[in-house]
CSV table of C-alpha atoms and ligand atoms in Angstrom, one decimal:
chain,number,residue,atom,x,y,z
S,29,MET,CA,66.0,99.7,113.0
S,30,GLY,CA,65.6,97.0,115.6
S,31,ASP,CA,62.5,95.4,117.0
S,32,SER,CA,63.3,96.0,120.7
S,33,ALA,CA,65.6,98.1,122.8
S,34,PHE,CA,69.1,96.6,123.1
S,35,ASN,CA,69.9,95.4,126.6
S,36,ARG,CA,73.5,94.5,126.9
S,37,ALA,CA,73.0,92.7,130.2
S,38,ASP,CA,70.9,89.8,128.6
S,39,LYS,CA,73.3,89.1,125.8
S,40,ILE,CA,76.4,87.0,125.8
S,41,ILE,CA,79.4,86.7,123.5
S,42,ARG,CA,80.9,83.2,123.3
S,43,PRO,CA,83.0,81.3,120.7
S,44,LEU,CA,81.0,80.5,117.6
S,45,ARG,CA,80.3,76.8,117.1
S,46,PHE,CA,79.8,74.6,114.0
S,47,SER,CA,76.2,74.2,115.1
S,48,ASP,CA,75.7,77.9,114.7
S,49,LEU,CA,76.4,77.8,111.0
S,50,ALA,CA,72.8,77.5,109.8
S,51,ALA,CA,71.9,80.6,111.7
S,52,VAL,CA,75.1,82.3,110.6
S,53,ASN,CA,74.3,81.6,106.9
S,54,GLY,CA,70.8,83.1,107.4
S,55,ILE,CA,72.2,86.3,108.9
S,56,GLU,CA,75.0,86.5,106.3
S,57,LEU,CA,72.5,86.5,103.4
S,58,THR,CA,70.8,89.6,104.8
S,59,GLY,CA,74.1,91.3,105.4
S,60,TYR,CA,76.0,91.4,102.1
S,61,SER,CA,75.5,91.7,98.4
S,62,HIS,CA,78.2,89.0,98.1
S,63,PRO,CA,77.8,86.8,101.2
S,64,TRP,CA,80.3,84.2,102.2
S,65,PRO,CA,79.4,80.7,101.2
S,66,ASP,CA,79.0,78.1,104.0
S,67,ALA,CA,82.4,76.5,103.0
S,68,VAL,CA,84.3,79.7,103.8
S,69,PHE,CA,82.8,79.8,107.4
S,70,ARG,CA,83.7,76.1,107.9
S,71,ASP,CA,87.3,76.9,106.8
S,72,CYS,CA,87.6,79.5,109.5
S,73,PHE,CA,87.5,77.0,112.4
S,74,ARG,CA,91.3,77.2,112.8
S,75,ASP,CA,93.7,77.7,115.8
S,76,ASP,CA,94.7,81.2,114.5
S,77,TYR,CA,91.2,82.4,114.0
S,78,ARG,CA,88.8,83.7,116.6
S,79,LEU,CA,85.1,83.3,115.9
S,80,TRP,CA,82.6,85.1,118.1
S,81,ALA,CA,78.9,84.7,118.5
S,82,LEU,CA,76.6,87.3,120.1
S,83,GLU,CA,73.4,85.6,121.4
S,84,SER,CA,70.3,86.6,123.3
S,85,SER,CA,69.2,85.1,126.6
S,86,ASP,CA,66.9,82.7,124.6
S,87,GLN,CA,70.0,81.5,122.7
S,88,GLN,CA,69.1,83.2,119.5
S,89,LEU,CA,72.1,84.2,117.4
S,90,ILE,CA,72.1,88.0,116.9
S,91,GLY,CA,75.5,88.5,115.2
S,92,TYR,CA,79.0,87.1,114.8
S,93,ALA,CA,82.5,88.2,114.1
S,94,ILE,CA,85.4,86.4,112.4
S,95,VAL,CA,89.0,87.4,113.2
S,96,ALA,CA,92.3,86.0,111.8
S,97,TYR,CA,95.5,86.4,113.8
S,98,LEU,CA,98.7,86.7,111.8
S,99,PHE,CA,101.8,87.6,113.8
S,100,ASP,CA,100.8,90.7,115.8
S,101,GLU,CA,97.8,91.6,113.6
S,102,ALA,CA,94.2,90.7,114.2
S,103,HIS,CA,92.4,91.0,110.9
S,104,LEU,CA,88.6,91.4,111.2
S,105,LEU,CA,87.3,89.4,108.2
S,106,ASN,CA,83.6,89.5,108.9
S,107,ILE,CA,81.2,91.2,111.4
S,108,CYS,CA,77.5,91.0,110.8
S,109,VAL,CA,74.4,91.6,112.9
S,110,ALA,CA,70.9,90.2,112.1
S,111,LYS,CA,69.0,92.8,110.1
S,112,THR,CA,66.2,93.2,112.7
S,113,LYS,CA,68.8,93.7,115.5
S,114,ARG,CA,70.9,96.5,113.9
S,115,GLY,CA,71.2,100.0,115.3
S,116,GLN,CA,70.9,98.8,118.9
S,117,GLY,CA,74.5,98.4,119.9
S,118,ALA,CA,75.2,94.8,118.9
S,119,GLY,CA,77.9,95.6,116.4
S,120,ARG,CA,79.6,97.9,118.9
S,121,MET,CA,79.5,95.1,121.6
S,122,LEU,CA,81.0,92.5,119.2
S,123,LEU,CA,83.7,95.0,118.1
S,124,ALA,CA,84.6,95.9,121.7
S,125,HIS,CA,84.8,92.2,122.6
S,126,LEU,CA,87.0,91.1,119.6
S,127,ALA,CA,89.4,94.1,120.1
S,128,ARG,CA,89.7,93.4,123.8
S,129,GLU,CA,90.4,89.7,123.2
S,130,ALA,CA,92.9,90.5,120.5
S,131,PHE,CA,94.8,93.0,122.7
S,132,ASP,CA,94.7,90.6,125.6
S,133,GLU,CA,96.3,88.0,123.3
S,134,LYS,CA,99.1,90.5,122.5
S,135,MET,CA,98.0,91.6,119.1
S,136,SER,CA,99.3,95.1,118.5
S,137,VAL,CA,96.7,96.1,115.9
S,138,VAL,CA,93.2,95.2,114.6
S,139,THR,CA,92.9,95.8,110.8
S,140,LEU,CA,89.9,95.5,108.4
S,141,GLU,CA,88.7,96.3,105.0
S,142,VAL,CA,85.3,97.9,104.4
S,143,ARG,CA,83.5,98.9,101.2
S,144,LEU,CA,83.6,102.7,100.7
S,145,SER,CA,79.8,102.7,100.3
S,146,ASN,CA,79.3,101.0,103.7
S,147,HIS,CA,78.6,104.2,105.6
S,148,SER,CA,77.1,102.6,108.7
S,149,ALA,CA,80.0,100.2,109.2
S,150,ILE,CA,82.6,103.0,108.6
S,151,ALA,CA,80.7,105.2,111.2
S,152,LEU,CA,80.9,102.3,113.7
S,153,TYR,CA,84.6,101.7,113.2
S,154,GLU,CA,85.6,105.4,113.3
S,155,SER,CA,83.5,106.1,116.3
S,156,PHE,CA,85.3,103.2,118.0
S,157,GLY,CA,88.7,104.7,117.2
S,158,PHE,CA,89.7,103.0,114.0
S,159,GLU,CA,91.9,105.2,111.7
S,160,ARG,CA,92.0,105.3,107.9
S,161,MET,CA,95.2,103.8,106.5
S,162,GLY,CA,94.5,103.7,102.8
S,163,LEU,CA,92.5,102.3,99.9
S,164,ARG,CA,92.6,99.0,98.2
S,165,PRO,CA,91.4,99.7,94.6
S,166,GLY,CA,88.8,97.2,93.2
S,167,TYR,CA,89.1,95.0,96.3
S,168,TYR,CA,85.4,94.0,96.4
S,169,PRO,CA,83.2,92.4,93.7
S,170,GLY,CA,80.3,94.7,92.7
S,171,ASP,CA,77.2,94.4,90.5
S,172,ALA,CA,79.0,95.9,87.5
S,173,LEU,CA,82.3,97.5,88.6
S,174,ARG,CA,84.5,96.4,91.4
S,175,GLU,CA,84.5,98.6,94.5
S,176,ASP,CA,87.4,100.0,96.5
S,177,ALA,CA,88.0,99.0,100.1
S,178,LEU,CA,89.0,101.4,102.8
S,179,VAL,CA,91.6,100.0,105.1
S,180,LEU,CA,91.2,100.8,108.8
S,181,THR,CA,93.3,100.0,111.8
S,182,LEU,CA,92.9,100.2,115.6
S,183,ARG,CA,96.1,100.3,117.6
S,184,ALA,CA,96.4,98.6,121.0
S,185,PRO,CA,96.0,101.0,123.9
S,186,GLY,CA,99.2,102.3,125.5
U,215,LIG,C1,78.0,97.1,110.4
U,215,LIG,C2,77.1,96.4,111.4
U,215,LIG,C3,77.8,95.2,111.9
U,215,LIG,C4,76.8,97.4,112.6
U,215,LIG,O1,76.1,96.7,113.6
U,215,LIG,P1,74.9,97.4,114.5
U,215,LIG,O2,74.6,96.5,115.5
U,215,LIG,O3,73.9,97.9,113.6
U,215,LIG,O4,75.8,98.6,115.0
U,215,LIG,P2,75.5,99.4,116.4
U,215,LIG,O5,74.1,99.5,116.7
U,215,LIG,O6,76.4,98.8,117.4
U,215,LIG,O7,76.0,100.9,116.0
U,215,LIG,C5,77.2,101.4,116.4
U,215,LIG,C6,77.6,102.6,115.6
U,215,LIG,O8,77.6,102.3,114.2
U,215,LIG,C7,77.1,103.4,113.4
U,215,LIG,N1,75.8,103.0,112.8
U,215,LIG,C8,75.1,101.9,112.9
U,215,LIG,N2,74.1,101.9,112.1
U,215,LIG,C9,74.2,103.0,111.4
U,215,LIG,C10,73.4,103.6,110.3
U,215,LIG,N3,72.3,102.9,109.8
U,215,LIG,N4,73.8,104.8,109.8
U,215,LIG,C11,74.8,105.4,110.3
U,215,LIG,N5,75.6,104.9,111.3
U,215,LIG,C12,75.3,103.8,111.8
U,215,LIG,C13,76.9,104.5,114.5
U,215,LIG,O9,78.1,105.2,114.6
U,215,LIG,C14,76.6,103.7,115.7
U,215,LIG,O10,76.9,104.5,116.8
U,215,LIG,P3,75.7,105.1,117.7
U,215,LIG,O11,74.8,104.0,118.1
U,215,LIG,O12,76.5,105.7,118.9
U,215,LIG,O13,75.1,106.1,116.8
U,215,LIG,C15,75.7,96.1,110.8
U,215,LIG,O14,75.1,97.2,110.2
U,215,LIG,C16,75.7,94.9,109.8
U,215,LIG,O15,75.7,93.8,110.1
U,215,LIG,N6,75.8,95.3,108.5
U,215,LIG,C17,75.9,94.3,107.4
U,215,LIG,C18,77.2,93.6,107.4
U,215,LIG,C19,78.4,94.6,107.3
U,215,LIG,O16,78.3,95.5,106.5
U,215,LIG,N7,79.4,94.3,108.0
U,215,LIG,C20,80.6,95.2,108.0
U,215,LIG,C21,81.6,94.7,106.9
U,215,LIG,S1,83.1,95.6,106.9
């Protein structure tokens, strides 16, 4: 788990910048068996995407989230927290922020895919109120076989 207690008050969430990408790539490598290459992150700097950075008071990047808006749907494409900072509320803070922003911008739903084996992420999403909508068979690359994705959605309040 993390190296210090998570203190929400000394963290900020702000738009991710191109200059964050070195730090993003470092965190991404620790987060996934099949990390996104740098070029994919660069391609996400678009008007219909929202890119969020969570940083500490000493301006160290702790985590990030990438969201694509399409019509009324905010699709969470990537959310990742630095390995030493996990289990302290950072993921929940990013999720709350991106969902609030999406609903403020009139999105009616946040959707995402998650590997069936990613128990900690599924626990986070379900504790936040996401509901299971279905499976996408073989959605993710795996070491040998491809892995199914669980599709989760969170509806706008009210
Ligand atoms: C998924 C991820 C973003 C969660 O971030 P985090 O900062 O560790 O999450 P939080 O500390 O905010 O935890 C929130 C909830 O997630 C769940 N959770 C987090 N870590 C967990 C673990 N190791 N085991 C079980 N549940 C866990 C719990 O429900 C937790 O709620 P609680 O604190 O009330 O118990 C982080 O583990 C990560 O970066 N993983 C690698 C990348 C990844 O898999 N991203 C998701 C792709 S769909």
